[in-house]
Tab-separated table of C-alpha atoms in Angstrom:
chain	number	residue	atom	x	y	z
A	476	MET	CA	185.349	106.534	42.572
A	477	ARG	CA	183.077	103.681	43.712
A	478	LYS	CA	181.702	101.107	41.513
A	479	ALA	CA	177.803	100.321	41.913
A	480	ALA	CA	177.163	96.771	42.882
A	481	LYS	CA	175.850	94.132	41.161
A	482	TRP	CA	172.233	92.983	41.440
A	483	THR	CA	170.402	90.016	40.316
A	484	GLN	CA	166.688	88.699	41.297
A	485	GLN	CA	166.498	85.731	43.326
A	486	ASP	CA	162.967	84.432	44.590
A	487	ARG	CA	161.553	87.347	43.933
A	488	ARG	CA	164.276	89.420	45.974
A	489	TRP	CA	167.368	91.243	44.674
A	490	ARG	CA	170.406	90.395	46.061
A	491	ARG	CA	173.834	91.465	45.718
A	492	ALA	CA	176.144	89.280	42.585
A	493	ASP	CA	179.141	88.612	44.661
A	494	ALA	CA	176.914	87.742	48.125
A	495	THR	CA	178.471	84.417	49.700
A	496	LEU	CA	176.182	83.814	52.222
A	497	PRO	CA	173.594	81.632	51.016
A	498	PRO	CA	169.958	82.746	49.968
A	499	PRO	CA	167.514	82.046	53.183
A	500	ASP	CA	165.195	79.162	53.693
A	501	PHE	CA	161.457	80.315	53.776
A	502	SER	CA	160.574	76.461	53.875
A	503	LYS	CA	159.849	77.060	57.303
A	504	TYR	CA	156.945	79.040	56.645
A	505	ASN	CA	155.030	76.475	54.715
A	506	VAL	CA	152.843	74.997	57.451
A	507	GLN	CA	149.866	72.459	55.291
A	508	VAL	CA	146.600	71.705	57.619
A	509	GLU	CA	146.371	68.347	59.250
A	510	ILE	CA	143.216	66.443	57.328
A	511	PRO	CA	141.912	63.578	58.689
A	512	GLU	CA	142.704	61.071	56.064
A	513	TYR	CA	140.645	57.242	55.091
A	514	ASP	CA	139.644	55.061	52.491
A	515	ASP	CA	136.634	53.644	51.581
A	516	GLU	CA	136.575	50.332	53.321
A	517	ILE	CA	136.998	53.016	57.196
A	518	TYR	CA	134.472	54.966	55.187
A	519	GLU	CA	131.731	52.574	54.900
A	520	GLN	CA	131.896	51.023	57.932
A	521	HIS	CA	132.296	53.705	60.030
A	522	LEU	CA	131.733	57.274	58.393
A	523	ARG	CA	128.702	56.724	57.211
A	524	HIS	CA	126.442	59.709	56.781
A	525	ASP	CA	122.049	59.280	55.802
A	526	ASP	CA	123.066	63.620	54.720
A	527	TRP	CA	126.490	63.489	53.860
A	528	THR	CA	128.259	61.507	50.401
A	529	LYS	CA	131.539	60.281	50.445
A	530	ALA	CA	132.439	62.780	47.474
A	531	GLU	CA	130.974	66.031	49.218
A	532	THR	CA	132.886	64.732	52.547
A	533	ASP	CA	136.161	64.608	50.373
A	534	TYR	CA	135.274	68.055	48.579
A	535	LEU	CA	134.496	69.193	52.777
A	536	LEU	CA	138.373	68.010	53.682
A	537	GLU	CA	139.602	69.992	50.783
A	538	THR	CA	138.652	72.491	51.070
A	539	TYR	CA	139.323	73.125	54.739
A	540	ARG	CA	143.011	72.030	53.737
A	541	GLU	CA	143.400	74.843	50.601
A	542	CYS	CA	141.793	77.394	53.263
A	543	ASN	CA	144.254	76.543	56.271
A	544	GLY	CA	141.447	75.534	58.446
A	545	LYS	CA	140.209	79.488	59.024
A	546	TRP	CA	136.252	78.626	58.346
A	547	PRO	CA	134.505	81.503	57.802
A	548	VAL	CA	136.767	81.168	54.023
A	549	VAL	CA	135.852	77.698	54.728
A	550	TRP	CA	132.041	78.419	54.332
A	551	ASP	CA	132.575	81.353	52.292
A	552	ARG	CA	134.236	79.038	49.300
A	553	TYR	CA	131.992	75.652	49.788
A	554	GLU	CA	130.112	75.303	46.699
A	555	TYR	CA	129.194	71.297	46.095
A	556	GLU	CA	126.290	70.685	43.748
A	557	ASP	CA	124.278	73.975	44.716
A	558	LYS	CA	124.000	72.236	48.021
A	559	THR	CA	123.743	75.086	50.933
A	560	ARG	CA	125.251	74.429	54.200
A	561	SER	CA	125.984	76.753	57.070
A	562	MET	CA	128.917	76.353	59.329
A	563	GLU	CA	127.686	75.044	62.081
A	564	ASP	CA	127.387	72.069	59.519
A	565	LEU	CA	130.294	71.960	58.164
A	566	LYS	CA	132.341	72.393	61.575
A	567	ALA	CA	129.891	69.495	63.168
A	568	ARG	CA	130.740	66.871	60.352
A	569	PHE	CA	134.916	67.614	59.947
A	570	TYR	CA	134.804	67.116	63.644
A	571	LYS	CA	132.997	64.228	63.599
A	572	VAL	CA	134.893	62.764	61.526
A	573	SER	CA	138.031	63.907	63.007
A	574	ALA	CA	136.698	61.929	66.338
A	575	GLN	CA	135.771	58.533	64.871
A	576	LEU	CA	139.262	58.536	63.443
A	577	LEU	CA	141.186	59.566	65.893
A	578	GLN	CA	140.009	56.774	68.282
A	579	LEU	CA	140.171	54.357	65.425
A	580	LYS	CA	143.817	55.627	65.742
A	581	THR	CA	143.935	55.681	69.212
A	582	PRO	CA	141.496	53.805	71.484
A	583	ILE	CA	139.773	55.681	73.967
A	584	GLN	CA	141.325	53.815	77.185
A	585	SER	CA	145.265	54.192	75.615
A	586	MET	CA	144.957	57.874	74.835
A	587	GLY	CA	146.884	60.281	76.866
A	588	THR	CA	145.149	63.887	78.419
A	589	ALA	CA	146.142	66.091	75.404
A	590	GLU	CA	144.118	63.207	73.491
A	591	PHE	CA	141.451	63.168	75.367
A	592	ASP	CA	140.536	66.673	75.905
A	593	LEU	CA	140.865	67.075	71.594
A	594	TYR	CA	138.720	63.784	71.614
A	595	ASN	CA	135.904	65.214	73.808
A	596	THR	CA	135.923	68.344	72.308
A	597	LEU	CA	135.641	67.124	69.128
A	598	ASN	CA	132.941	64.987	69.951
A	599	THR	CA	130.671	67.491	72.131
A	600	PHE	CA	130.619	69.917	69.532
A	601	ASP	CA	126.377	70.921	69.119
A	602	PRO	CA	125.890	72.881	66.113
A	603	ALA	CA	121.948	73.948	67.138
A	604	LYS	CA	123.963	75.481	70.400
A	605	GLU	CA	126.679	77.209	68.451
A	606	GLU	CA	123.938	78.662	65.910
A	607	SER	CA	121.690	79.699	69.075
A	608	ARG	CA	125.122	81.343	70.352
A	609	LYS	CA	126.187	83.283	67.732
A	610	SER	CA	122.515	84.656	67.316
A	611	LEU	CA	123.172	86.170	70.492
A	612	ALA	CA	125.678	88.259	69.888
A	613	LYS	CA	124.194	89.272	66.646
A	614	GLY	CA	121.651	90.520	68.133
A	615	HIS	CA	123.753	91.990	71.703
A	616	LEU	CA	125.896	93.806	69.209
A	617	TYR	CA	122.909	95.833	66.900
A	618	ARG	CA	121.216	96.589	70.254
A	619	LYS	CA	119.236	99.861	69.901
A	620	ALA	CA	120.277	102.775	72.319
A	621	ASN	CA	117.054	102.772	74.660
A	622	GLU	CA	117.434	98.843	75.229
A	623	VAL	CA	121.097	99.524	76.072
A	624	ASP	CA	119.586	102.375	78.517
A	625	GLU	CA	116.937	99.897	79.688
A	626	GLU	CA	119.502	96.800	80.338
A	627	THR	CA	122.018	98.873	82.081
A	628	VAL	CA	119.109	100.473	84.490
A	629	LEU	CA	118.108	96.329	85.084
A	630	LEU	CA	121.739	95.223	86.002
A	631	GLY	CA	121.779	98.557	88.487
A	632	GLU	CA	118.380	97.399	90.074
A	633	LEU	CA	119.465	93.492	89.933
A	634	GLN	CA	122.960	94.890	91.697
A	635	ARG	CA	120.675	96.623	94.460
A	636	ILE	CA	118.844	92.883	94.921
A	637	MET	CA	121.457	91.124	95.627
A	638	VAL	CA	123.342	93.708	98.206
A	639	ASN	CA	120.013	93.621	100.014
A	640	GLN	CA	119.746	90.212	99.464
A	641	ALA	CA	123.574	89.236	100.726
A	642	ALA	CA	122.898	92.009	103.846
A	643	LEU	CA	119.016	90.401	104.610
A	644	ASP	CA	121.456	86.869	104.865
A	645	GLY	CA	124.054	88.300	107.361
A	646	GLN	CA	121.340	90.245	109.742
A	647	ARG	CA	119.039	86.198	109.541
A	648	GLU	CA	122.680	84.453	110.661
A	649	GLU	CA	123.609	86.613	113.224
A	650	LEU	CA	120.007	86.567	114.705
A	651	ARG	CA	120.151	82.558	113.839
A	652	LYS	CA	123.499	82.684	116.091
A	653	ARG	CA	122.642	85.041	119.001
A	654	LEU	CA	119.132	82.911	119.012
A	655	ASP	CA	121.131	80.105	119.600
A	656	TYR	CA	121.513	78.285	122.592
A	657	PRO	CA	124.979	76.661	124.182
A	658	HIS	CA	125.209	72.967	123.586
A	659	ALA	CA	125.616	70.729	126.554
A	660	SER	CA	129.046	68.378	126.552
A	661	THR	CA	127.496	65.745	128.379
A	662	ASN	CA	124.332	64.077	128.903
A	663	GLY	CA	121.530	64.394	131.428
A	664	TYR	CA	120.933	60.289	132.723
A	665	GLN	CA	123.748	60.645	135.466
A	666	TYR	CA	121.022	62.975	137.468
A	667	SER	CA	118.218	60.165	136.972
A	668	THR	CA	118.734	59.027	140.898
A	669	SER	CA	116.902	61.340	143.850
A	670	GLN	CA	121.030	60.734	144.924
A	671	ALA	CA	122.430	62.107	142.226
A	672	LEU	CA	119.934	64.949	141.690
A	673	THR	CA	121.047	65.450	145.956
A	674	GLN	CA	125.075	65.536	145.153
A	675	LEU	CA	124.477	67.801	142.461
A	676	TRP	CA	122.392	70.448	144.677
A	677	GLN	CA	125.542	70.118	146.768
A	678	GLN	CA	127.676	71.042	143.967
A	679	LEU	CA	125.836	74.233	143.671
A	680	LEU	CA	125.468	75.019	146.290
A	681	ALA	CA	129.143	74.620	147.345
A	682	GLN	CA	129.895	77.172	144.163
A	683	ASP	CA	127.618	79.615	144.904
A	684	ARG	CA	128.844	79.671	148.401
A	685	MET	CA	132.476	80.936	147.229
A	686	LYS	CA	130.770	84.102	145.209
A	687	LYS	CA	130.508	87.570	146.820
A	688	ASN	CA	126.823	87.526	147.036
A	689	PRO	CA	125.335	83.943	147.158
A	690	ARG	CA	121.890	83.656	146.087
A	691	LEU	CA	120.673	79.952	146.456
A	692	LYS	CA	119.763	79.137	150.020
A	693	PRO	CA	120.391	75.262	152.135
A	694	THR	CA	117.406	73.578	152.550
A	695	GLY	CA	116.452	71.338	155.605
A	696	LYS	CA	119.925	70.292	157.721
A	697	TYR	CA	123.373	71.210	157.072
A	698	THR	CA	125.446	68.440	156.080
A	699	SER	CA	128.586	68.200	158.582
A	700	GLY	CA	131.534	69.969	157.478
A	701	MET	CA	129.133	72.250	155.268
A	702	GLN	CA	128.577	76.365	157.051
A	703	ALA	CA	125.351	78.011	156.569
A	704	PRO	CA	125.985	81.012	153.827
A	705	GLN	CA	126.290	84.597	155.120
A	706	SER	CA	122.357	85.571	153.722
A	707	ALA	CA	121.329	82.666	156.049
A	708	ARG	CA	123.247	82.994	159.846
A	709	PRO	CA	121.486	84.612	162.527
A	710	ARG	CA	122.429	88.594	162.791
A	711	GLU	CA	125.419	89.416	165.550
A	712	SER	CA	122.676	92.616	166.643
A	713	ASN	CA	120.327	89.463	167.681
A	714	ALA	CA	122.808	86.962	168.994
A	715	GLY	CA	122.179	89.033	172.723
A	716	LEU	CA	118.454	88.992	172.172
A	717	THR	CA	117.180	86.602	175.732
A	718	GLU	CA	113.826	84.152	175.446
A	719	ALA	CA	111.745	86.756	176.897
A	720	GLY	CA	111.844	88.710	173.972
A	721	GLY	CA	110.824	86.453	172.054
A	722	GLY	CA	113.788	83.920	170.847
A	723	SER	CA	116.893	84.253	168.464
A	724	ALA	CA	116.056	83.928	164.492
A	725	ARG	CA	116.632	80.596	164.725
A	726	ASP	CA	113.582	79.796	166.870
A	727	ARG	CA	111.239	82.170	164.605
A	728	ARG	CA	112.435	80.541	161.454
A	729	GLY	CA	111.579	77.333	163.333
A	730	THR	CA	108.218	77.742	164.825
A	731	ARG	CA	107.743	79.316	161.647
A	732	GLY	CA	108.981	76.201	159.559
A	733	GLU	CA	106.694	74.434	162.075
A	734	SER	CA	103.161	76.599	161.166
A	735	LEU	CA	103.448	75.712	157.347
A	736	GLY	CA	102.811	71.992	158.173
A	737	GLY	CA	106.186	70.988	159.361
A	738	ALA	CA	107.361	69.815	156.083
A	739	PRO	CA	111.502	69.727	154.769
A	740	ASN	CA	111.359	72.460	152.231
A	741	THR	CA	113.757	70.369	150.174
A	742	PRO	CA	114.582	69.943	146.315
A	743	GLY	CA	112.379	67.031	146.211
A	744	HIS	CA	109.899	67.547	148.252
A	745	ALA	CA	106.535	68.212	146.510
A	746	VAL	CA	102.861	69.124	148.012
A	747	PRO	CA	100.419	66.408	147.227
A	748	VAL	CA	98.101	67.554	145.135
A	749	SER	CA	94.640	65.465	144.675
A	750	LEU	CA	93.584	64.678	141.433
A	751	SER	CA	90.533	63.946	139.733
A	752	ALA	CA	89.564	60.787	137.799
A	753	ALA	CA	89.604	62.165	134.659
A	754	ASP	CA	92.447	64.515	135.291
A	755	GLN	CA	94.722	61.500	136.121
A	756	THR	CA	93.565	59.947	132.905
A	757	ARG	CA	94.817	62.890	130.637
A	758	MET	CA	97.983	63.375	132.971
A	759	GLY	CA	98.181	59.262	132.715
A	760	VAL	CA	98.882	59.852	136.241
A	761	VAL	CA	98.722	56.624	138.277
A	762	ILE	CA	98.148	55.874	142.224
A	763	PHE	CA	100.051	52.817	143.300
A	764	PRO	CA	98.616	50.784	146.239
A	765	PRO	CA	100.591	51.243	149.534
A	766	GLU	CA	101.967	47.597	149.181
A	767	HIS	CA	103.918	48.201	145.923
A	768	LYS	CA	107.259	48.226	145.446
A	769	ALA	CA	108.445	50.883	142.829
A	770	SER	CA	111.551	51.138	140.870
A	771	GLY	CA	114.086	53.328	141.980
A	772	GLY	CA	114.930	57.003	140.446
A	773	ILE	CA	113.004	57.780	137.480
A	774	SER	CA	111.124	56.247	135.241
A	775	PHE	CA	109.276	57.726	131.546
A	776	ALA	CA	106.433	55.583	130.217
A	777	SER	CA	108.148	55.840	126.664
A	778	ASP	CA	110.556	53.306	128.633
A	779	ARG	CA	108.176	51.063	128.648
A	780	LEU	CA	107.265	51.442	124.584
A	781	THR	CA	110.817	51.131	123.354
A	782	LYS	CA	112.841	48.723	126.023
A	783	PRO	CA	110.243	45.762	124.968
A	784	ARG	CA	111.847	45.940	121.179
A	785	VAL	CA	115.700	45.269	122.026
A	786	ALA	CA	115.920	41.751	122.032
A	787	LYS	CA	119.432	40.213	122.965
A	788	SER	CA	120.491	39.408	119.567
A	789	THR	CA	120.311	41.441	116.624
A	790	ILE	CA	117.889	39.142	114.285
A	791	GLN	CA	115.461	38.342	117.324
A	792	SER	CA	115.200	41.959	117.375
A	793	GLU	CA	114.729	42.717	113.395
A	794	LYS	CA	112.232	39.950	113.324
A	795	ILE	CA	110.236	42.064	116.406
A	796	ALA	CA	110.536	45.171	114.411
A	797	THR	CA	108.845	43.425	111.147
A	798	ILE	CA	106.473	41.973	113.049
A	799	LEU	CA	105.384	45.219	114.598
A	800	ALA	CA	105.891	47.758	111.553
A	801	SER	CA	103.076	44.358	109.992
A	802	ALA	CA	100.931	45.637	112.380
A	803	GLY	CA	100.722	49.022	111.684
A	804	VAL	CA	102.668	49.769	115.048
A	805	PRO	CA	104.685	53.336	114.423
A	806	GLU	CA	108.464	53.158	116.265
A	807	ILE	CA	107.578	56.421	118.295
A	808	ILE	CA	104.356	56.781	119.849
A	809	PRO	CA	103.969	60.420	120.836
A	810	LEU	CA	101.379	60.155	123.149
A	811	PRO	CA	102.833	56.881	125.642
A	812	THR	CA	99.027	57.564	128.132
A	813	PRO	CA	99.037	54.351	130.398
A	814	LYS	CA	96.466	52.378	128.416
A	815	VAL	CA	98.905	52.971	125.609
A	816	VAL	CA	101.401	51.197	127.251
A	817	GLU	CA	99.448	48.301	128.074
A	818	ALA	CA	97.714	47.886	125.017
A	819	PHE	CA	101.376	47.622	123.744
A	820	GLU	CA	102.572	45.743	126.613
A	821	GLY	CA	99.672	43.276	125.039
A	822	ILE	CA	100.435	42.986	121.710
A	823	MET	CA	104.215	42.275	122.579
A	824	SER	CA	103.217	39.662	125.087
A	825	LYS	CA	101.122	38.499	121.730
A	826	VAL	CA	104.620	38.946	119.111
A	827	HIS	CA	106.403	37.036	121.462
A	828	ALA	CA	104.092	34.293	121.475
A	829	LEU	CA	104.167	34.641	117.742
A	830	LEU	CA	108.501	34.009	117.193
A	831	ASP	CA	108.247	31.188	120.246
A	832	MET	CA	105.411	29.197	117.922
A	833	ARG	CA	107.508	30.358	114.862
A	834	LYS	CA	111.037	29.284	116.288
A	835	LEU	CA	108.856	26.054	117.273
A	836	ALA	CA	108.018	25.030	113.135
A	837	GLU	CA	110.764	25.882	112.115
A	838	LYS	CA	112.631	23.070	114.699
A	839	ASP	CA	109.890	20.846	113.250
A	840	GLU	CA	110.368	21.810	109.938
A	841	ILE	CA	113.742	20.830	110.207
A	842	GLU	CA	113.491	17.529	111.857
A	843	LEU	CA	110.440	16.773	109.537
A	844	LYS	CA	113.001	17.176	107.123
A	845	VAL	CA	115.448	15.029	108.225
A	846	ARG	CA	113.681	12.569	108.684
A	847	ARG	CA	112.321	12.432	104.617
A	848	GLN	CA	115.872	12.462	104.104
A	849	GLU	CA	116.865	8.920	106.030
A	850	ALA	CA	113.806	7.428	104.816
A	851	ALA	CA	114.397	8.007	101.501
A	852	SER	CA	118.065	6.452	101.443
């Protein structure tokens, strides 16, 4: 018959008396919460507070250690001289003390990533914001059924508005893409002369002639090596017509051109139009006498307002811009009429005269200063 084993009680647990295994070690579960430590000198220099005394701060830290850092328990058991403290006040004081001691132990510039994150978390605690968050969560928890239904309806309406807004934004973006024009890769300054425009016209005409149904017709005389398009050639059925029958189609076209005045129908040709003096002033048209030599190519009136502003050196250009700005002349003149251009040229002549006088004055001043230094020595 098997005998019953003998048991003894050790560490509030029953164990066999003849057990050879060592008793388990539960000391690893005995974890104490670390609290900030300071002395009287550190408290007086860095931790003083008008609403907190050192004794109450010590009591807060000791209560925090006894409650293992559980703030609801700390707030429930906190009783110090009949003072009423909220949980946010206790947290703010504890975090402030911890942040100050952490900064004294390790300066901010020497902190690692983990220490700096902890310091930033402790130092940015806001009691008012925390209290507002808790009150909002409490109000959200104790809502009524009709309030929940109303909020559900409002959220559904908000979702519908957001979906419609996204669809409207997509339609607007598509419309902008449709209205957007293709941007040219080159500028049009290379076609500012009549020769360049004629060359461009010939290129477009040659490209159009390669198409099946050309739409452009050559004007004037055909250049060497170029043939008229099919639409401009005389028909073969009319090639055998005699002069008695009225001549060829080419002759008829020539006669028609002569009847219209004999002016060649070229791209640069324009019928002269007589304008009154008021229309010339309104449109900015200037008629030069026959002996006037006009510059070649296309010129704009706005160039006469921008080119005089640019000098040979950057310093001179800045001086001109400063003088014009002080005189109230804007950088961009929207309507450069002949009178405006004439007035601007008069202002620029005075500006250049002023700059020359200033240059002479500076030169005389430097020379006078040198003479005075020589006389003083």
